[in-house]
PDB file of C-alpha atoms in Angstrom:
ATOM      1  CA  MET A   1      -0.784 -20.855  30.792  1.00 83.00           C
ATOM      2  CA  LYS A   2      -3.178 -18.815  32.027  1.00 91.00           C
ATOM      3  CA  ILE A   3      -3.530 -15.017  31.115  1.00 97.00           C
ATOM      4  CA  LYS A   4      -5.518 -13.722  34.227  1.00 97.00           C
ATOM      5  CA  LYS A   5      -4.336 -10.084  34.348  1.00 98.00           C
ATOM      6  CA  VAL A   6      -2.521  -8.149  31.671  1.00 98.00           C
ATOM      7  CA  MET A   7      -0.390  -4.751  32.054  1.00 98.00           C
ATOM      8  CA  VAL A   8      -1.183  -2.804  28.787  1.00 98.00           C
ATOM      9  CA  ILE A   9       1.938  -0.242  28.418  1.00 98.00           C
ATOM     10  CA  GLY A  10       0.460   3.158  26.530  1.00 97.00           C
ATOM     11  CA  ALA A  11      -2.722   4.196  27.043  1.00 97.00           C
ATOM     12  CA  GLY A  12      -3.603   5.793  23.409  1.00 94.00           C
ATOM     13  CA  GLN A  13      -5.847   4.897  21.007  1.00 91.00           C
ATOM     14  CA  MET A  14      -4.056   1.554  20.428  1.00 96.00           C
ATOM     15  CA  GLY A  15      -3.382   0.911  23.980  1.00 97.00           C
ATOM     16  CA  SER A  16      -6.752   1.984  25.458  1.00 98.00           C
ATOM     17  CA  GLY A  17      -8.401   0.013  22.904  1.00 98.00           C
ATOM     18  CA  ILE A  18      -6.366  -3.342  23.801  1.00 98.00           C
ATOM     19  CA  ALA A  19      -7.075  -2.893  27.593  1.00 98.00           C
ATOM     20  CA  GLN A  20     -11.170  -2.396  26.613  1.00 98.00           C
ATOM     21  CA  VAL A  21     -11.619  -5.646  24.705  1.00 98.00           C
ATOM     22  CA  HIS A  22      -9.360  -7.743  27.765  1.00 98.00           C
ATOM     23  CA  ALA A  23     -11.492  -6.138  30.199  1.00 98.00           C
ATOM     24  CA  MET A  24     -14.401  -7.043  28.064  1.00 98.00           C
ATOM     25  CA  ALA A  25     -13.269 -10.753  27.932  1.00 98.00           C
ATOM     26  CA  GLY A  26     -13.238 -10.788  31.775  1.00 98.00           C
ATOM     27  CA  ILE A  27      -9.906  -9.990  32.336  1.00 98.00           C
ATOM     28  CA  ASP A  28      -8.554  -7.751  34.841  1.00 98.00           C
ATOM     29  CA  VAL A  29      -5.894  -5.387  33.594  1.00 98.00           C
ATOM     30  CA  VAL A  30      -3.662  -2.506  34.614  1.00 98.00           C
ATOM     31  CA  LEU A  31      -3.569   0.310  31.813  1.00 98.00           C
ATOM     32  CA  HIS A  32       0.104   2.027  32.218  1.00 98.00           C
ATOM     33  CA  ASP A  33       1.277   5.330  30.718  1.00 97.00           C
ATOM     34  CA  VAL A  34       4.109   7.652  31.807  1.00 96.00           C
ATOM     35  CA  SER A  35       2.295  10.144  32.888  1.00 97.00           C
ATOM     36  CA  GLU A  36      -1.197  10.642  35.024  1.00 97.00           C
ATOM     37  CA  GLU A  37      -3.038  12.644  32.145  1.00 97.00           C
ATOM     38  CA  ALA A  38      -2.190  10.531  29.401  1.00 97.00           C
ATOM     39  CA  VAL A  39      -4.094   7.361  31.765  1.00 98.00           C
ATOM     40  CA  GLU A  40      -6.442   9.374  32.112  1.00 98.00           C
ATOM     41  CA  ARG A  41      -7.275   9.835  28.371  1.00 97.00           C
ATOM     42  CA  GLY A  42      -6.586   6.555  27.341  1.00 97.00           C
ATOM     43  CA  PHE A  43      -9.388   5.568  30.297  1.00 98.00           C
ATOM     44  CA  LYS A  44     -11.930   8.286  29.334  1.00 98.00           C
ATOM     45  CA  THR A  45     -11.651   6.660  25.771  1.00 97.00           C
ATOM     46  CA  ILE A  46     -12.783   3.412  27.390  1.00 98.00           C
ATOM     47  CA  LEU A  47     -15.590   4.918  29.065  1.00 98.00           C
ATOM     48  CA  ARG A  48     -17.059   6.644  25.905  1.00 97.00           C
ATOM     49  CA  ASN A  49     -17.091   3.775  23.849  1.00 97.00           C
ATOM     50  CA  LEU A  50     -18.430   1.827  26.648  1.00 98.00           C
ATOM     51  CA  SER A  51     -21.364   4.281  26.965  1.00 98.00           C
ATOM     52  CA  ARG A  52     -22.102   3.235  23.548  1.00 97.00           C
ATOM     53  CA  GLN A  53     -22.056   0.257  24.164  1.00 96.00           C
ATOM     54  CA  VAL A  54     -24.792   0.592  26.560  1.00 98.00           C
ATOM     55  CA  GLU A  55     -26.842   2.522  24.226  1.00 97.00           C
ATOM     56  CA  LYS A  56     -26.913   0.157  21.483  1.00 96.00           C
ATOM     57  CA  GLU A  57     -28.076  -2.038  23.777  1.00 96.00           C
ATOM     58  CA  ARG A  58     -24.719  -4.536  23.224  1.00 96.00           C
ATOM     59  CA  ILE A  59     -24.191  -4.240  27.415  1.00 97.00           C
ATOM     60  CA  THR A  60     -26.413  -2.955  30.285  1.00 97.00           C
ATOM     61  CA  THR A  61     -24.843  -0.538  32.364  1.00 97.00           C
ATOM     62  CA  VAL A  62     -24.265  -3.104  35.363  1.00 98.00           C
ATOM     63  CA  ASP A  63     -22.235  -4.597  32.889  1.00 97.00           C
ATOM     64  CA  LYS A  64     -20.325  -1.576  31.555  1.00 98.00           C
ATOM     65  CA  ALA A  65     -19.594  -0.658  36.041  1.00 98.00           C
ATOM     66  CA  ILE A  66     -18.022  -4.330  35.726  1.00 98.00           C
ATOM     67  CA  ILE A  67     -15.906  -4.172  32.892  1.00 98.00           C
ATOM     68  CA  VAL A  68     -14.963  -0.822  34.244  1.00 98.00           C
ATOM     69  CA  ASN A  69     -13.882  -2.040  37.342  1.00 98.00           C
ATOM     70  CA  ARG A  70     -11.652  -4.740  35.842  1.00 98.00           C
ATOM     71  CA  ILE A  71      -8.988  -1.301  34.773  1.00 98.00           C
ATOM     72  CA  GLU A  72      -6.612  -0.244  37.100  1.00 98.00           C
ATOM     73  CA  ARG A  73      -4.467   2.815  35.951  1.00 98.00           C
ATOM     74  CA  SER A  74      -1.035   3.098  36.492  1.00 97.00           C
ATOM     75  CA  VAL A  75       1.775   5.201  36.199  1.00 98.00           C
ATOM     76  CA  ASP A  76       4.437   2.985  38.162  1.00 97.00           C
ATOM     77  CA  LEU A  77       5.785   0.492  35.693  1.00 97.00           C
ATOM     78  CA  GLN A  78       6.478  -1.434  38.807  1.00 98.00           C
ATOM     79  CA  LYS A  79       2.740  -3.147  38.452  1.00 97.00           C
ATOM     80  CA  ALA A  80       4.131  -5.140  36.017  1.00 98.00           C
ATOM     81  CA  LYS A  81       5.599  -7.776  38.980  1.00 98.00           C
ATOM     82  CA  ASP A  82       1.830  -9.021  39.631  1.00 96.00           C
ATOM     83  CA  VAL A  83       0.790  -9.568  36.112  1.00 98.00           C
ATOM     84  CA  ASP A  84       1.044 -12.865  33.656  1.00 98.00           C
ATOM     85  CA  MET A  85       1.623 -10.640  30.548  1.00 98.00           C
ATOM     86  CA  VAL A  86       2.622  -7.237  29.156  1.00 98.00           C
ATOM     87  CA  ILE A  87       1.275  -5.751  25.806  1.00 98.00           C
ATOM     88  CA  GLU A  88       3.346  -3.017  24.686  1.00 98.00           C
ATOM     89  CA  ALA A  89       1.465  -0.405  22.684  1.00 97.00           C
ATOM     90  CA  ALA A  90       4.225   2.698  23.058  1.00 94.00           C
ATOM     91  CA  VAL A  91       5.971   4.481  20.180  1.00 89.00           C
ATOM     92  CA  GLU A  92       6.670   2.824  17.200  1.00 89.00           C
ATOM     93  CA  ASN A  93      10.892   3.432  17.417  1.00 90.00           C
ATOM     94  CA  ILE A  94      13.146   0.199  18.309  1.00 93.00           C
ATOM     95  CA  GLU A  95      15.245   1.680  21.134  1.00 95.00           C
ATOM     96  CA  VAL A  96      11.652   3.040  22.920  1.00 95.00           C
ATOM     97  CA  LYS A  97      10.980  -0.853  22.882  1.00 97.00           C
ATOM     98  CA  SER A  98      14.139  -2.536  23.507  1.00 97.00           C
ATOM     99  CA  SER A  99      14.472  -0.146  26.825  1.00 97.00           C
ATOM    100  CA  LEU A 100      10.993  -0.811  27.772  1.00 98.00           C
ATOM    101  CA  PHE A 101      11.357  -4.347  27.573  1.00 98.00           C
ATOM    102  CA  ALA A 102      14.841  -4.616  29.273  1.00 98.00           C
ATOM    103  CA  LYS A 103      13.473  -2.762  32.151  1.00 98.00           C
ATOM    104  CA  LEU A 104      10.325  -5.317  32.025  1.00 98.00           C
ATOM    105  CA  ASP A 105      12.316  -8.509  32.310  1.00 98.00           C
ATOM    106  CA  THR A 106      13.666  -7.365  35.205  1.00 98.00           C
ATOM    107  CA  ILE A 107      10.580  -6.567  36.500  1.00 98.00           C
ATOM    108  CA  ALA A 108       7.806  -9.013  35.528  1.00 98.00           C
ATOM    109  CA  PRO A 109       7.750 -12.606  37.082  1.00 98.00           C
ATOM    110  CA  ALA A 110       9.742 -15.104  35.245  1.00 97.00           C
ATOM    111  CA  SER A 111       6.823 -16.696  33.442  1.00 97.00           C
ATOM    112  CA  ALA A 112       5.169 -13.671  31.934  1.00 98.00           C
ATOM    113  CA  VAL A 113       4.573 -13.124  28.715  1.00 98.00           C
ATOM    114  CA  LEU A 114       5.691  -9.873  27.063  1.00 98.00           C
ATOM    115  CA  ALA A 115       4.049  -8.914  23.908  1.00 98.00           C
ATOM    116  CA  THR A 116       4.489  -6.027  21.495  1.00 98.00           C
ATOM    117  CA  ASN A 117       1.738  -4.450  19.289  1.00 97.00           C
ATOM    118  CA  THR A 118       4.183  -3.243  16.787  1.00 95.00           C
ATOM    119  CA  SER A 119       3.449  -2.612  13.143  1.00 91.00           C
ATOM    120  CA  SER A 120       6.578  -3.320  11.643  1.00 90.00           C
ATOM    121  CA  LEU A 121       9.695  -3.794  14.021  1.00 93.00           C
ATOM    122  CA  PRO A 122      11.584  -6.926  14.504  1.00 95.00           C
ATOM    123  CA  ILE A 123      10.190  -9.062  17.351  1.00 97.00           C
ATOM    124  CA  THR A 124      13.943 -10.819  17.686  1.00 97.00           C
ATOM    125  CA  GLU A 125      15.291  -7.628  17.800  1.00 97.00           C
ATOM    126  CA  ILE A 126      13.105  -6.614  20.730  1.00 98.00           C
ATOM    127  CA  ALA A 127      13.066 -10.225  22.065  1.00 98.00           C
ATOM    128  CA  ALA A 128      17.300  -9.846  22.284  1.00 98.00           C
ATOM    129  CA  ALA A 129      16.914  -6.673  24.637  1.00 98.00           C
ATOM    130  CA  THR A 130      15.405  -9.694  27.321  1.00 98.00           C
ATOM    131  CA  THR A 131      17.128 -12.740  28.955  1.00 98.00           C
ATOM    132  CA  ARG A 132      13.434 -14.432  28.336  1.00 98.00           C
ATOM    133  CA  PRO A 133      13.648 -14.037  24.460  1.00 98.00           C
ATOM    134  CA  GLU A 134      11.460 -17.602  24.221  1.00 98.00           C
ATOM    135  CA  GLN A 135       8.592 -15.608  25.773  1.00 98.00           C
ATOM    136  CA  VAL A 136       8.620 -12.995  23.600  1.00 98.00           C
ATOM    137  CA  ILE A 137       5.678 -12.197  20.679  1.00 98.00           C
ATOM    138  CA  GLY A 138       4.156  -9.835  18.310  1.00 98.00           C
ATOM    139  CA  MET A 139       0.446  -9.520  18.902  1.00 98.00           C
ATOM    140  CA  HIS A 140      -0.624  -6.820  16.420  1.00 97.00           C
ATOM    141  CA  PHE A 141      -3.798  -5.302  16.915  1.00 98.00           C
ATOM    142  CA  MET A 142      -6.002  -3.687  13.917  1.00 95.00           C
ATOM    143  CA  ASN A 143      -7.376   0.060  14.609  1.00 90.00           C
ATOM    144  CA  PRO A 144      -9.771   0.953  16.093  1.00 92.00           C
ATOM    145  CA  VAL A 145      -8.556  -2.562  17.863  1.00 97.00           C
ATOM    146  CA  PRO A 146     -12.877  -3.081  19.465  1.00 96.00           C
ATOM    147  CA  VAL A 147     -13.823  -3.332  16.112  1.00 95.00           C
ATOM    148  CA  MET A 148     -11.325  -5.058  13.914  1.00 97.00           C
ATOM    149  CA  LYS A 149     -11.211  -8.565  14.297  1.00 97.00           C
ATOM    150  CA  LEU A 150      -7.522  -9.409  12.921  1.00 98.00           C
ATOM    151  CA  VAL A 151      -4.850  -9.787  15.387  1.00 98.00           C
ATOM    152  CA  GLU A 152      -1.666 -10.838  13.490  1.00 98.00           C
ATOM    153  CA  ILE A 153       0.701 -12.877  15.809  1.00 98.00           C
ATOM    154  CA  ILE A 154       4.017 -12.797  15.161  1.00 98.00           C
ATOM    155  CA  ARG A 155       6.920 -15.553  16.516  1.00 96.00           C
ATOM    156  CA  GLY A 156      10.592 -14.111  17.017  1.00 96.00           C
ATOM    157  CA  LEU A 157      12.895 -16.775  16.527  1.00 96.00           C
ATOM    158  CA  ALA A 158      13.034 -18.142  19.649  1.00 97.00           C
ATOM    159  CA  THR A 159       9.513 -17.662  20.861  1.00 98.00           C
ATOM    160  CA  SER A 160       8.004 -20.931  22.440  1.00 98.00           C
ATOM    161  CA  ASP A 161       5.209 -23.099  20.601  1.00 97.00           C
ATOM    162  CA  GLU A 162       3.797 -23.084  24.543  1.00 98.00           C
ATOM    163  CA  VAL A 163       4.015 -18.610  24.396  1.00 98.00           C
ATOM    164  CA  TYR A 164       2.276 -18.637  20.780  1.00 98.00           C
ATOM    165  CA  GLU A 165      -0.460 -21.150  21.558  1.00 98.00           C
ATOM    166  CA  THR A 166      -0.969 -18.856  24.645  1.00 98.00           C
ATOM    167  CA  VAL A 167      -1.293 -15.928  22.597  1.00 98.00           C
ATOM    168  CA  GLU A 168      -3.602 -17.587  20.149  1.00 98.00           C
ATOM    169  CA  ALA A 169      -5.707 -18.663  22.504  1.00 98.00           C
ATOM    170  CA  LEU A 170      -6.209 -15.313  24.326  1.00 98.00           C
ATOM    171  CA  ALA A 171      -6.829 -13.694  20.875  1.00 98.00           C
ATOM    172  CA  ARG A 172      -9.329 -16.074  20.638  1.00 98.00           C
ATOM    173  CA  LYS A 173     -10.705 -15.351  24.192  1.00 98.00           C
ATOM    174  CA  LEU A 174     -11.129 -11.606  22.769  1.00 98.00           C
ATOM    175  CA  SER A 175     -13.316 -12.770  19.756  1.00 97.00           C
ATOM    176  CA  LYS A 176     -10.468 -11.906  17.521  1.00 98.00           C
ATOM    177  CA  THR A 177      -8.941 -13.760  14.757  1.00 98.00           C
ATOM    178  CA  PRO A 178      -5.471 -15.086  14.853  1.00 98.00           C
ATOM    179  CA  VAL A 179      -3.316 -14.732  12.188  1.00 98.00           C
ATOM    180  CA  GLU A 180       0.653 -16.405  12.525  1.00 97.00           C
ATOM    181  CA  VAL A 181       3.104 -14.553  10.612  1.00 95.00           C
ATOM    182  CA  ASN A 182       6.542 -14.561  10.230  1.00 94.00           C
ATOM    183  CA  ASP A 183       8.962 -12.371  11.462  1.00 96.00           C
ATOM    184  CA  PHE A 184       9.860  -9.624   8.647  1.00 94.00           C
ATOM    185  CA  PRO A 185       9.535  -5.891   8.253  1.00 93.00           C
ATOM    186  CA  GLY A 186       5.932  -5.066   8.275  1.00 93.00           C
ATOM    187  CA  PHE A 187       4.501  -8.140   8.722  1.00 95.00           C
ATOM    188  CA  VAL A 188       1.809  -8.806   6.261  1.00 96.00           C
ATOM    189  CA  THR A 189      -0.267  -5.804   7.219  1.00 95.00           C
ATOM    190  CA  ASN A 190       2.144  -3.351   6.286  1.00 96.00           C
ATOM    191  CA  ARG A 191       3.958  -5.173   4.073  1.00 96.00           C
ATOM    192  CA  ILE A 192       1.099  -5.445   1.831  1.00 97.00           C
ATOM    193  CA  LEU A 193      -0.824  -1.696   2.550  1.00 97.00           C
ATOM    194  CA  MET A 194       1.882   0.646   3.121  1.00 97.00           C
ATOM    195  CA  PRO A 195       3.773  -0.015  -0.395  1.00 98.00           C
ATOM    196  CA  MET A 196      -0.408   0.798  -1.862  1.00 98.00           C
ATOM    197  CA  ILE A 197      -0.559   3.826  -0.001  1.00 98.00           C
ATOM    198  CA  ASN A 198       3.180   5.387  -0.907  1.00 98.00           C
ATOM    199  CA  GLU A 199       2.381   4.271  -4.573  1.00 98.00           C
ATOM    200  CA  ALA A 200      -0.866   5.986  -4.236  1.00 98.00           C
ATOM    201  CA  ILE A 201       0.806   9.049  -3.357  1.00 98.00           C
ATOM    202  CA  PHE A 202       3.271   8.843  -6.083  1.00 98.00           C
ATOM    203  CA  THR A 203       0.134   8.659  -8.406  1.00 98.00           C
ATOM    204  CA  VAL A 204      -0.646  12.366  -6.998  1.00 98.00           C
ATOM    205  CA  TYR A 205       3.478  13.514  -6.689  1.00 98.00           C
ATOM    206  CA  GLU A 206       3.523  12.401 -10.566  1.00 98.00           C
ATOM    207  CA  GLY A 207       0.556  14.514 -11.517  1.00 98.00           C
ATOM    208  CA  VAL A 208      -1.237  11.226 -12.944  1.00 98.00           C
ATOM    209  CA  ALA A 209      -4.530  12.429 -10.301  1.00 98.00           C
ATOM    210  CA  THR A 210      -5.709  14.221  -8.121  1.00 98.00           C
ATOM    211  CA  PRO A 211      -6.113  12.712  -4.234  1.00 98.00           C
ATOM    212  CA  GLU A 212      -9.732  12.750  -4.696  1.00 98.00           C
ATOM    213  CA  ALA A 213      -9.533  11.020  -7.899  1.00 98.00           C
ATOM    214  CA  VAL A 214      -7.227   8.262  -6.185  1.00 98.00           C
ATOM    215  CA  ASP A 215      -9.532   7.327  -3.677  1.00 98.00           C
ATOM    216  CA  GLU A 216     -12.461   6.983  -5.984  1.00 98.00           C
ATOM    217  CA  VAL A 217     -10.691   4.662  -8.080  1.00 98.00           C
ATOM    218  CA  MET A 218      -9.832   2.623  -5.687  1.00 98.00           C
ATOM    219  CA  LYS A 219     -13.263   2.615  -3.312  1.00 98.00           C
ATOM    220  CA  LEU A 220     -15.320   2.367  -7.019  1.00 98.00           C
ATOM    221  CA  GLY A 221     -12.930   0.098  -8.476  1.00 98.00           C
ATOM    222  CA  MET A 222     -11.257  -1.994  -6.181  1.00 97.00           C
ATOM    223  CA  ASN A 223     -14.392  -1.783  -3.644  1.00 98.00           C
ATOM    224  CA  HIS A 224     -12.207  -0.806  -0.852  1.00 97.00           C
ATOM    225  CA  PRO A 225     -14.323   0.947   2.282  1.00 95.00           C
ATOM    226  CA  MET A 226     -11.752   4.257   2.343  1.00 97.00           C
ATOM    227  CA  GLY A 227      -9.576   5.083  -0.367  1.00 98.00           C
ATOM    228  CA  PRO A 228      -5.480   4.901   0.454  1.00 98.00           C
ATOM    229  CA  LEU A 229      -5.415   8.924   0.679  1.00 98.00           C
ATOM    230  CA  THR A 230      -7.610   9.018   3.503  1.00 98.00           C
ATOM    231  CA  LEU A 231      -6.498   5.869   5.167  1.00 97.00           C
ATOM    232  CA  ALA A 232      -3.161   6.875   5.636  1.00 98.00           C
ATOM    233  CA  ASP A 233      -4.447  10.602   6.397  1.00 97.00           C
ATOM    234  CA  PHE A 234      -6.211   8.833   9.759  1.00 95.00           C
ATOM    235  CA  ILE A 235      -2.992   6.728  10.117  1.00 92.00           C
ATOM    236  CA  GLY A 236      -0.571  10.058  10.236  1.00 94.00           C
ATOM    237  CA  LEU A 237       1.482  10.737   7.455  1.00 97.00           C
ATOM    238  CA  ASP A 238       4.621  10.317   9.746  1.00 95.00           C
ATOM    239  CA  THR A 239       3.459   6.265  10.914  1.00 92.00           C
ATOM    240  CA  CYS A 240       3.427   6.069   6.898  1.00 96.00           C
ATOM    241  CA  LEU A 241       6.638   7.312   6.321  1.00 97.00           C
ATOM    242  CA  TYR A 242       8.241   5.561   9.726  1.00 93.00           C
ATOM    243  CA  ILE A 243       6.759   2.375   8.450  1.00 93.00           C
ATOM    244  CA  MET A 244       8.521   3.028   4.595  1.00 96.00           C
ATOM    245  CA  GLU A 245      11.584   3.513   6.305  1.00 95.00           C
ATOM    246  CA  THR A 246      11.675   0.717   8.428  1.00 92.00           C
ATOM    247  CA  LEU A 247      10.277  -1.471   5.148  1.00 95.00           C
ATOM    248  CA  HIS A 248      13.514   0.113   2.606  1.00 96.00           C
ATOM    249  CA  LYS A 249      15.839  -0.169   5.456  1.00 94.00           C
ATOM    250  CA  GLY A 250      14.887  -3.949   6.782  1.00 93.00           C
ATOM    251  CA  PHE A 251      14.638  -5.180   2.464  1.00 95.00           C
ATOM    252  CA  GLY A 252      16.980  -3.225   1.134  1.00 97.00           C
ATOM    253  CA  ASP A 253      15.189  -2.964  -1.761  1.00 97.00           C
ATOM    254  CA  ASP A 254      14.213   0.700  -3.759  1.00 96.00           C
ATOM    255  CA  LYS A 255      10.429  -0.907  -4.128  1.00 96.00           C
ATOM    256  CA  TYR A 256       9.737   1.042  -0.722  1.00 98.00           C
ATOM    257  CA  ARG A 257      11.290   3.796  -1.067  1.00 98.00           C
ATOM    258  CA  PRO A 258       9.511   6.362   0.692  1.00 98.00           C
ATOM    259  CA  CYS A 259       7.558   9.031  -2.010  1.00 98.00           C
ATOM    260  CA  PRO A 260       9.539  12.584  -2.187  1.00 98.00           C
ATOM    261  CA  LEU A 261       5.674  14.135  -1.475  1.00 98.00           C
ATOM    262  CA  LEU A 262       5.326  11.817   1.645  1.00 98.00           C
ATOM    263  CA  ARG A 263       8.657  13.757   3.378  1.00 98.00           C
ATOM    264  CA  LYS A 264       8.040  16.837   2.391  1.00 98.00           C
ATOM    265  CA  TYR A 265       4.249  16.782   3.738  1.00 98.00           C
ATOM    266  CA  VAL A 266       5.364  15.457   7.231  1.00 98.00           C
ATOM    267  CA  LYS A 267       8.473  18.173   7.254  1.00 98.00           C
ATOM    268  CA  ALA A 268       5.609  20.606   6.811  1.00 98.00           C
ATOM    269  CA  GLY A 269       3.720  18.989   9.595  1.00 98.00           C
ATOM    270  CA  TRP A 270       0.708  18.051   7.466  1.00 98.00           C
ATOM    271  CA  LEU A 271       0.407  14.595   9.490  1.00 97.00           C
ATOM    272  CA  GLY A 272      -3.271  14.205   8.481  1.00 97.00           C
ATOM    273  CA  LYS A 273      -6.163  14.084  10.394  1.00 95.00           C
ATOM    274  CA  LYS A 274      -4.465  14.848  13.680  1.00 93.00           C
ATOM    275  CA  THR A 275      -2.941  18.016  12.267  1.00 96.00           C
ATOM    276  CA  GLY A 276      -6.169  18.987  10.521  1.00 97.00           C
ATOM    277  CA  ARG A 277      -3.972  18.701   6.776  1.00 97.00           C
ATOM    278  CA  GLY A 278      -2.816  16.316   4.843  1.00 98.00           C
ATOM    279  CA  PHE A 279      -4.147  15.095   1.644  1.00 98.00           C
ATOM    280  CA  TYR A 280      -7.135  16.684   2.614  1.00 98.00           C
ATOM    281  CA  GLN A 281      -8.058  19.634   4.956  1.00 97.00           C
ATOM    282  CA  TYR A 282     -10.014  18.603   8.590  1.00 96.00           C
TER     283      TYR A 282
END
């Protein structure tokens, strides 16, 4: 299967990054969101990123113009009827994703691949909202997308070998490293990362150490580039809580119980960097 044109749904941080790497790889992109303001914000992010690439002499101004020219902006879901693949990067909510995939199933060509950038939700359940579960797959990019090499590729129960091979080849075309993962809550990244972050929060909650001390231990002792609590603030504490709840519900195991302090911060609106306060003040 040849992927020549992709629709990216969601023009936020992840969606704009996914659109950018596709355009840079020579693939035509439709960048879609529900409002023109959201699409424009995402498009401006791409322009800023490309301008930095020009300043660093990684691409020329001519390259930038060619890349930008490959990106079409849209608020009309019907544009999905002209694409070979849709990559959904909308809010991390199973009802929203299932509803969206049911709509896309009626719009996108019968041959089109429907992919989701979910970081923790079941691909099989999302696929069940369509009449083409064999063409639904997880394509989980890391943040920031233009920089990070990993793409987790997650097969649903019905995903065909052809679709998997197509998406794996696409990831390589984007200069990413695809890793095959089975469809379990949190996949590999968040099943390992989020309990570590949650445990770091428990050490603060129980008075074992301050956030600064926990982060220093993990940076200097484990050679992590960023401490787990700083990372949690960057991810968003609401997102961390949502993924821990997904793991807890999905496995029914109390080792995934979200720390009460994490819940408290989220209820307080201390969501991390995006609100100016989490474990640190910004």
